[in-house]
Short mmCIF file of C-alpha atoms in Angstrom, two decimals:
data_model
loop_
_atom_site.label_atom_id
_atom_site.label_comp_id
_atom_site.label_asym_id
_atom_site.label_seq_id
_atom_site.Cartn_x
_atom_site.Cartn_y
_atom_site.Cartn_z
CA MET A 1 -28.20 -31.63 6.01
CA SER A 2 -28.00 -28.18 4.39
CA ALA A 3 -24.78 -26.15 4.41
CA ALA A 4 -26.50 -23.52 6.51
CA THR A 5 -27.07 -26.02 9.34
CA VAL A 6 -23.62 -27.63 9.37
CA THR A 7 -21.91 -27.00 12.73
CA ILE A 8 -18.46 -27.57 14.16
CA ASN A 9 -19.92 -30.56 16.01
CA ASP A 10 -20.92 -32.10 12.66
CA VAL A 11 -17.43 -31.60 11.28
CA ALA A 12 -15.85 -33.07 14.41
CA LYS A 13 -18.09 -36.16 14.27
CA ALA A 14 -17.40 -36.77 10.58
CA ALA A 15 -13.65 -36.26 11.01
CA GLY A 16 -13.46 -38.38 14.13
CA VAL A 17 -11.84 -35.66 16.27
CA SER A 18 -12.83 -33.35 19.11
CA LYS A 19 -14.76 -30.13 18.67
CA GLY A 20 -11.81 -28.20 20.13
CA LEU A 21 -9.43 -29.63 17.54
CA VAL A 22 -11.83 -28.67 14.75
CA SER A 23 -12.01 -25.13 16.11
CA LEU A 24 -8.22 -24.83 16.09
CA ALA A 25 -7.97 -26.16 12.54
CA LEU A 26 -10.76 -24.02 11.10
CA ASN A 27 -9.34 -20.89 12.72
CA ASP A 28 -5.81 -21.70 11.49
CA ARG A 29 -4.44 -21.90 15.02
CA ARG A 30 -1.49 -23.90 16.28
CA GLY A 31 -1.73 -27.28 17.98
CA VAL A 32 -3.03 -29.40 15.09
CA ALA A 33 -0.89 -31.91 13.21
CA PRO A 34 -0.70 -31.13 9.47
CA ASP A 35 -2.40 -34.37 8.36
CA THR A 36 -5.16 -33.91 10.93
CA ARG A 37 -5.69 -30.30 9.84
CA ASP A 38 -5.93 -31.40 6.21
CA ARG A 39 -8.49 -34.07 7.10
CA ILE A 40 -10.61 -31.61 9.08
CA LEU A 41 -10.53 -29.00 6.31
CA THR A 42 -11.43 -31.62 3.70
CA VAL A 43 -14.41 -32.82 5.76
CA ALA A 44 -15.55 -29.23 6.36
CA ARG A 45 -15.51 -28.53 2.62
CA GLU A 46 -17.35 -31.76 1.81
CA LEU A 47 -20.07 -30.95 4.35
CA GLY A 48 -20.32 -27.36 3.13
CA TRP A 49 -19.40 -25.82 6.49
CA SER A 50 -18.92 -22.04 6.43
CA PRO A 51 -17.86 -19.76 9.30
CA ASN A 52 -20.36 -17.65 11.19
CA PRO A 53 -18.48 -14.47 12.17
CA GLY A 54 -21.18 -13.43 14.62
CA ALA A 55 -21.12 -16.68 16.52
CA ARG A 56 -17.34 -16.81 16.50
CA GLY A 57 -17.19 -13.27 17.80
CA LEU A 58 -19.44 -14.07 20.73
CA SER A 59 -17.33 -17.04 21.76
CA THR A 60 -13.88 -15.57 21.19
CA LYS A 61 -14.51 -11.83 21.72
CA ARG A 62 -13.10 -11.30 18.22
CA ALA A 63 -14.63 -9.17 15.49
CA TYR A 64 -13.01 -11.22 12.72
CA ALA A 65 -12.46 -7.99 10.84
CA LEU A 66 -9.56 -5.63 10.17
CA GLY A 67 -9.87 -1.86 9.83
CA LEU A 68 -8.41 0.45 7.18
CA ILE A 69 -9.01 4.18 7.70
CA LEU A 70 -7.85 6.45 4.88
CA ARG A 71 -7.49 10.18 5.43
CA ARG A 72 -7.43 11.30 1.81
CA ASP A 73 -9.56 13.18 -0.66
CA PRO A 74 -11.86 10.53 -2.21
CA ARG A 75 -10.86 11.83 -5.66
CA THR A 76 -7.22 10.96 -4.95
CA ILE A 77 -8.16 7.43 -3.91
CA GLU A 78 -10.38 7.07 -6.96
CA VAL A 79 -7.50 7.58 -9.38
CA ASP A 80 -4.71 5.96 -7.36
CA PRO A 81 -4.38 2.31 -8.43
CA PHE A 82 -2.35 1.46 -5.31
CA PHE A 83 -5.35 1.23 -3.00
CA PRO A 84 -7.60 -1.10 -5.05
CA ALA A 85 -4.66 -3.47 -5.55
CA PHE A 86 -3.63 -3.20 -1.88
CA ILE A 87 -7.20 -3.91 -0.73
CA ALA A 88 -7.36 -6.87 -3.12
CA GLY A 89 -4.28 -8.29 -1.41
CA VAL A 90 -5.83 -7.81 2.03
CA GLU A 91 -9.10 -9.41 0.91
CA THR A 92 -7.22 -12.38 -0.52
CA VAL A 93 -5.98 -13.19 2.99
CA LEU A 94 -9.23 -12.37 4.81
CA ALA A 95 -11.53 -14.25 2.44
CA GLU A 96 -9.60 -17.48 3.00
CA ARG A 97 -10.28 -17.14 6.73
CA GLY A 98 -13.89 -15.98 6.58
CA GLN A 99 -12.98 -12.49 7.80
CA VAL A 100 -13.73 -9.03 6.42
CA LEU A 101 -12.21 -5.59 5.90
CA VAL A 102 -13.88 -2.49 7.34
CA LEU A 103 -12.92 0.48 5.15
CA THR A 104 -13.52 4.09 6.20
CA VAL A 105 -12.56 7.24 4.26
CA VAL A 106 -12.31 10.44 6.33
CA PRO A 107 -11.59 14.08 5.41
CA ASP A 108 -9.39 15.25 8.27
CA GLU A 109 -7.46 14.33 11.40
CA GLU A 110 -10.34 14.85 13.82
CA ALA A 111 -12.64 12.60 11.81
CA GLU A 112 -9.86 10.03 11.62
CA ARG A 113 -9.44 9.93 15.40
CA ARG A 114 -13.20 9.58 15.86
CA ALA A 115 -13.25 6.68 13.41
CA TYR A 116 -10.47 4.84 15.27
CA SER A 117 -12.18 5.43 18.60
CA ARG A 118 -15.59 4.32 17.34
CA LEU A 119 -14.37 1.11 15.71
CA ALA A 120 -12.35 0.22 18.81
CA ALA A 121 -15.15 1.03 21.28
CA ASP A 122 -17.74 -0.90 19.25
CA LYS A 123 -15.30 -3.83 18.91
CA ARG A 124 -15.95 -3.89 15.17
CA VAL A 125 -12.34 -4.68 14.24
CA ASP A 126 -9.45 -6.62 15.76
CA GLY A 127 -6.72 -4.31 14.49
CA PHE A 128 -5.81 -1.61 11.99
CA LEU A 129 -3.75 -1.36 8.82
CA LEU A 130 -1.83 1.93 8.86
CA THR A 131 -0.98 3.55 5.52
CA ASP A 132 0.33 7.00 4.53
CA LEU A 133 2.64 7.24 7.54
CA LEU A 134 3.44 10.74 8.74
CA ALA A 135 6.56 12.07 10.42
CA HIS A 136 6.05 11.46 14.18
CA ASP A 137 2.73 9.79 13.38
CA GLU A 138 0.35 10.41 16.27
CA ARG A 139 -1.92 7.57 15.19
CA ILE A 140 0.54 5.01 16.55
CA PRO A 141 0.40 6.03 20.24
CA PHE A 142 -3.30 6.84 19.85
CA ILE A 143 -4.19 3.36 18.59
CA HIS A 144 -1.91 1.78 21.21
CA GLY A 145 -3.72 3.82 23.86
CA LEU A 146 -7.03 2.40 22.65
CA GLY A 147 -5.69 -1.07 23.44
CA MET A 148 -5.74 -2.07 19.77
CA GLN A 149 -3.23 -3.77 17.51
CA ALA A 150 -1.92 -2.48 14.17
CA VAL A 151 0.69 -2.90 11.47
CA SER A 152 2.17 -0.04 9.48
CA LEU A 153 3.15 0.17 5.84
CA GLY A 154 6.64 1.62 6.12
CA GLU A 155 8.99 2.37 9.00
CA PRO A 156 7.55 5.12 11.25
CA GLY A 157 9.67 8.11 12.17
CA ASN A 158 8.85 7.55 15.84
CA ASP A 159 8.94 4.48 18.09
CA THR A 160 6.21 1.93 17.47
CA PRO A 161 5.03 -1.15 19.37
CA PHE A 162 3.56 -2.54 16.15
CA PRO A 163 5.05 -4.64 13.34
CA VAL A 164 6.11 -2.81 10.18
CA ILE A 165 6.01 -3.85 6.53
CA THR A 166 8.85 -2.31 4.53
CA ARG A 167 10.19 -2.21 1.00
CA ASP A 168 13.55 -0.66 0.10
CA TYR A 169 13.16 1.92 -2.69
CA ASP A 170 16.64 3.41 -2.51
CA ALA A 171 18.35 1.15 -5.03
CA GLY A 172 15.39 1.40 -7.42
CA ILE A 173 15.39 5.20 -7.36
CA ASP A 174 19.19 5.27 -7.73
CA ASP A 175 18.86 2.99 -10.77
CA LEU A 176 16.10 5.18 -12.21
CA VAL A 177 18.16 8.35 -11.96
CA SER A 178 21.23 6.52 -13.33
CA HIS A 179 19.11 5.22 -16.21
CA LEU A 180 18.09 8.76 -17.16
CA ILE A 181 21.63 10.10 -16.80
CA GLY A 182 22.93 7.22 -18.90
CA LEU A 183 20.52 8.23 -21.65
CA GLY A 184 22.07 11.69 -21.63
CA HIS A 185 19.64 13.64 -19.44
CA ARG A 186 20.96 16.35 -17.16
CA ARG A 187 17.86 18.49 -16.48
CA ILE A 188 15.93 15.90 -14.47
CA VAL A 189 13.11 17.30 -12.30
CA HIS A 190 11.21 15.50 -9.54
CA VAL A 191 7.50 16.27 -9.12
CA SER A 192 7.17 15.08 -5.54
CA GLY A 193 4.12 13.98 -3.60
CA ASP A 194 2.73 15.12 -0.26
CA GLU A 195 5.83 15.37 1.94
CA ARG A 196 3.79 15.17 5.12
CA MET A 197 3.72 11.48 4.21
CA LEU A 198 6.98 9.69 4.90
CA HIS A 199 7.06 7.85 1.59
CA GLY A 200 6.68 11.12 -0.32
CA ARG A 201 9.51 12.72 1.60
CA LYS A 202 11.80 9.68 1.36
CA ARG A 203 11.33 9.41 -2.40
CA ARG A 204 12.25 13.06 -2.79
CA GLU A 205 15.30 12.70 -0.55
CA ARG A 206 16.57 9.68 -2.49
CA TYR A 207 16.13 11.47 -5.82
CA GLU A 208 18.15 14.40 -4.43
CA HIS A 209 20.83 12.03 -3.14
CA ALA A 210 21.16 10.32 -6.53
CA MET A 211 21.32 13.62 -8.41
CA LEU A 212 23.96 15.11 -6.10
CA ALA A 213 26.00 11.90 -6.26
CA ALA A 214 26.08 12.33 -10.04
CA GLY A 215 27.16 15.96 -9.76
CA LEU A 216 23.79 17.31 -10.91
CA THR A 217 21.48 19.88 -9.33
CA PRO A 218 18.18 18.42 -8.07
CA VAL A 219 15.01 20.40 -8.81
CA VAL A 220 11.82 19.53 -6.90
CA VAL A 221 8.24 20.66 -7.50
CA PRO A 222 6.01 19.65 -4.52
CA THR A 223 2.41 18.45 -5.00
CA ASP A 224 -0.18 16.44 -3.09
CA PHE A 225 0.13 13.22 -5.17
CA SER A 226 -3.04 14.07 -7.15
CA PRO A 227 -3.15 13.93 -10.97
CA GLU A 228 -4.56 17.46 -10.99
CA GLN A 229 -1.51 18.89 -9.24
CA GLY A 230 0.77 16.65 -11.30
CA ALA A 231 -0.71 18.14 -14.45
CA GLU A 232 -0.37 21.70 -13.14
CA ALA A 233 3.26 21.11 -12.17
CA THR A 234 3.94 19.76 -15.66
CA LYS A 235 2.41 22.83 -17.31
CA ALA A 236 4.57 25.12 -15.17
CA LEU A 237 7.72 23.15 -15.99
CA LEU A 238 7.05 23.08 -19.72
CA ASP A 239 6.31 26.82 -19.76
CA GLY A 240 9.39 27.68 -17.70
CA PRO A 241 12.66 29.10 -18.99
CA ASP A 242 14.72 25.94 -18.42
CA ARG A 243 12.43 23.13 -19.53
CA PRO A 244 13.49 19.71 -18.24
CA THR A 245 14.23 16.83 -20.59
CA ALA A 246 13.08 14.27 -18.01
CA ILE A 247 10.52 14.35 -15.17
CA VAL A 248 10.37 11.82 -12.33
CA TYR A 249 6.89 11.89 -10.76
CA GLY A 250 6.16 10.81 -7.17
CA ASN A 251 3.55 8.30 -8.34
CA ASP A 252 2.24 6.81 -11.56
CA PRO A 253 -1.10 8.70 -11.71
CA MET A 254 0.78 12.02 -11.72
CA ALA A 255 3.13 10.70 -14.40
CA ILE A 256 0.17 9.72 -16.60
CA ALA A 257 -1.38 13.16 -16.07
CA GLY A 258 1.97 14.68 -17.08
CA MET A 259 1.93 12.58 -20.24
CA GLY A 260 -1.46 14.04 -21.12
CA VAL A 261 -0.16 17.58 -20.74
CA ALA A 262 2.89 16.82 -22.86
CA HIS A 263 0.74 15.29 -25.62
CA GLU A 264 -1.51 18.37 -25.56
CA ARG A 265 1.55 20.57 -26.09
CA GLY A 266 2.51 18.53 -29.13
CA LEU A 267 5.64 17.06 -27.57
CA ARG A 268 6.93 13.73 -28.80
CA LEU A 269 7.34 11.23 -25.98
CA PRO A 270 9.98 10.20 -25.11
CA GLN A 271 12.15 12.08 -27.66
CA ASP A 272 11.17 15.57 -26.44
CA LEU A 273 10.48 14.59 -22.84
CA SER A 274 11.13 11.43 -20.83
CA ILE A 275 8.60 10.68 -18.09
CA THR A 276 8.73 8.17 -15.23
CA GLY A 277 6.56 7.14 -12.30
CA LEU A 278 7.59 5.67 -8.97
CA ASP A 279 5.08 3.06 -7.86
CA GLY A 280 4.62 0.47 -10.58
CA SER A 281 0.87 0.51 -11.24
CA GLN A 282 -0.43 -1.95 -13.82
CA ILE A 283 -2.12 0.84 -15.79
CA GLY A 284 1.32 2.13 -16.73
CA THR A 285 1.71 -0.77 -19.17
CA TYR A 286 -1.32 0.38 -21.18
CA VAL A 287 -0.67 4.12 -21.63
CA TYR A 288 1.26 5.46 -24.63
CA PRO A 289 4.14 5.32 -24.41
CA SER A 290 4.22 2.65 -21.69
CA LEU A 291 5.51 4.07 -18.43
CA THR A 292 8.99 3.54 -17.00
CA THR A 293 8.57 3.22 -13.23
CA ILE A 294 9.62 1.46 -10.03
CA ASP A 295 8.00 -1.91 -9.34
CA ASN A 296 5.90 -1.80 -6.17
CA ASP A 297 3.45 -4.76 -6.08
CA PRO A 298 0.65 -3.21 -3.99
CA THR A 299 -1.18 -6.55 -3.87
CA GLY A 300 1.90 -8.01 -2.17
CA TRP A 301 1.80 -5.15 0.33
CA GLY A 302 -1.80 -6.06 1.18
CA ILE A 303 -1.10 -9.77 1.57
CA ALA A 304 1.91 -9.14 3.81
CA ALA A 305 0.13 -6.53 5.97
CA ALA A 306 -3.02 -8.59 6.53
CA THR A 307 -1.02 -11.75 7.28
CA ALA A 308 1.20 -9.96 9.79
CA LEU A 309 -1.74 -8.31 11.55
CA LEU A 310 -3.69 -11.55 11.83
CA ARG A 311 -0.62 -13.30 13.23
CA LEU A 312 -0.32 -10.52 15.82
CA VAL A 313 -4.03 -10.63 16.73
CA GLU A 314 -4.35 -14.40 16.85
CA ASP A 315 -1.00 -15.51 18.22
CA GLY A 316 0.45 -12.36 19.77
CA GLU A 317 3.47 -12.59 17.47
CA PRO A 318 4.72 -9.18 16.27
CA ALA A 319 6.77 -9.91 13.16
CA ASP A 320 8.23 -7.26 10.85
CA VAL A 321 8.19 -8.08 7.14
CA ALA A 322 10.74 -6.86 4.58
CA LEU A 323 9.32 -7.14 1.07
CA PRO A 324 11.65 -7.61 -1.92
CA PRO A 325 13.38 -4.33 -2.88
CA ALA A 326 11.64 -2.17 -5.49
CA ARG A 327 13.30 -2.48 -8.87
CA LEU A 328 13.49 -0.32 -11.96
CA VAL A 329 11.08 -1.26 -14.76
CA VAL A 330 12.20 0.32 -18.03
CA ARG A 331 9.47 0.81 -20.63
CA ALA A 332 8.96 3.09 -23.61
CA SER A 333 8.50 6.48 -21.88
CA THR A 334 12.23 7.13 -21.48
CA ALA A 335 14.83 7.65 -24.20
CA ALA A 336 17.82 9.84 -25.02
CA PRO A 337 16.84 13.52 -25.35
CA ALA A 338 16.47 14.67 -28.96
CA GLY A 339 19.59 16.56 -30.02
CA GLY A 340 21.31 15.89 -26.69
CA GLU A 341 21.24 18.28 -23.72
#
C-alpha cells in the first residue's frame, strides 16, 4: 500500500478503533484518550498517512488555512525581520496539523477590504491573523461582519469579539531609558514608527513617560518604520544644533540604518553616539557594534497567534494569551557618552 492511497479507514483498521475516533485524533480534537491518540498517531505515521486538505474541507466545510493580510509597502516587509520570524512561528503550528497560511500583501485600505471579502466569500481561510493594529481598527467589525474569526496581535483600542495576543513592553522600555540615563545620557531622542499603528504610538508614549519620570525632556522624530526614513531622521539629528548622545529607534531595522549613517559621518559607536532598537531582531547580534534592544521573540508571537486562532476555529474557545514581558537586552551599541554630557 503506497502512502498516497492510505485512508482513515486503513488507519482505523490497523489501530483497532473506529473511523470517527481516528478523525478526532488526526485533527487534534477532544474526545480521545491520550494513550489511544498516541496509538492512532503512531499507526498513521507507520502507514505513511498524510492529510488531504481538499477532502477534509469538503467533509468539514473547513479550508484548513489561516489568512494573513499585510497592508504595508513590500519594501518595508522585505527589510523587517519581524514578519519572516512571525510567519515561521505560524507555519510551525500549521505544518504539524497539515494546514497552510494564505499570505496577501496589499497597498491600501480598499485593497485590504477586498482581500478580506474575497478570502471569506471563497471560503479559502478559516480565520485571520491581525497585525499592525490601528486606533479604532475598522478591520475588527468588518471581519466580524463577514462571519469570520480572527485573533489580533496587541490589544485593540476598540471593543473586539476576538482573542488578543499581548506582550507588555512598558517595563522593558522603562529599563532601556533607565539604562541610558545610568550611563550618563541626557539628550536621548526617540525616532518613532508609524503612529497610526498602536504599537508605534504606545512605544513613543512609554518613552515619553520614562523620560518625564526622570526629569528629562522627551524629543520625538516620527517616521514610518522604514530604514529609509530612519536614516533620514538620523541625518537630521546629527546635523542639528543639539545633537543627541543616544537615539532610541522604534524598531531594529531603523536602528541599523541609523548605525550606517553614524559610521558614514565618522562617529565612533557607542562612544560618540549610543543607538538602540526596540524589537529584538536576531540580525542585531551580527551588526557592529551589536545592537542593544528589547527582546520580542516574533516566532513566539506566531506560535501563540496561530494556536489561539485554531483553538477558536476548531473548538469555539476564545482565549487571550499574554506572552512573557519584553525585556532589555544590553549589547555593545550603548555606552557612556565620551566626555560626559
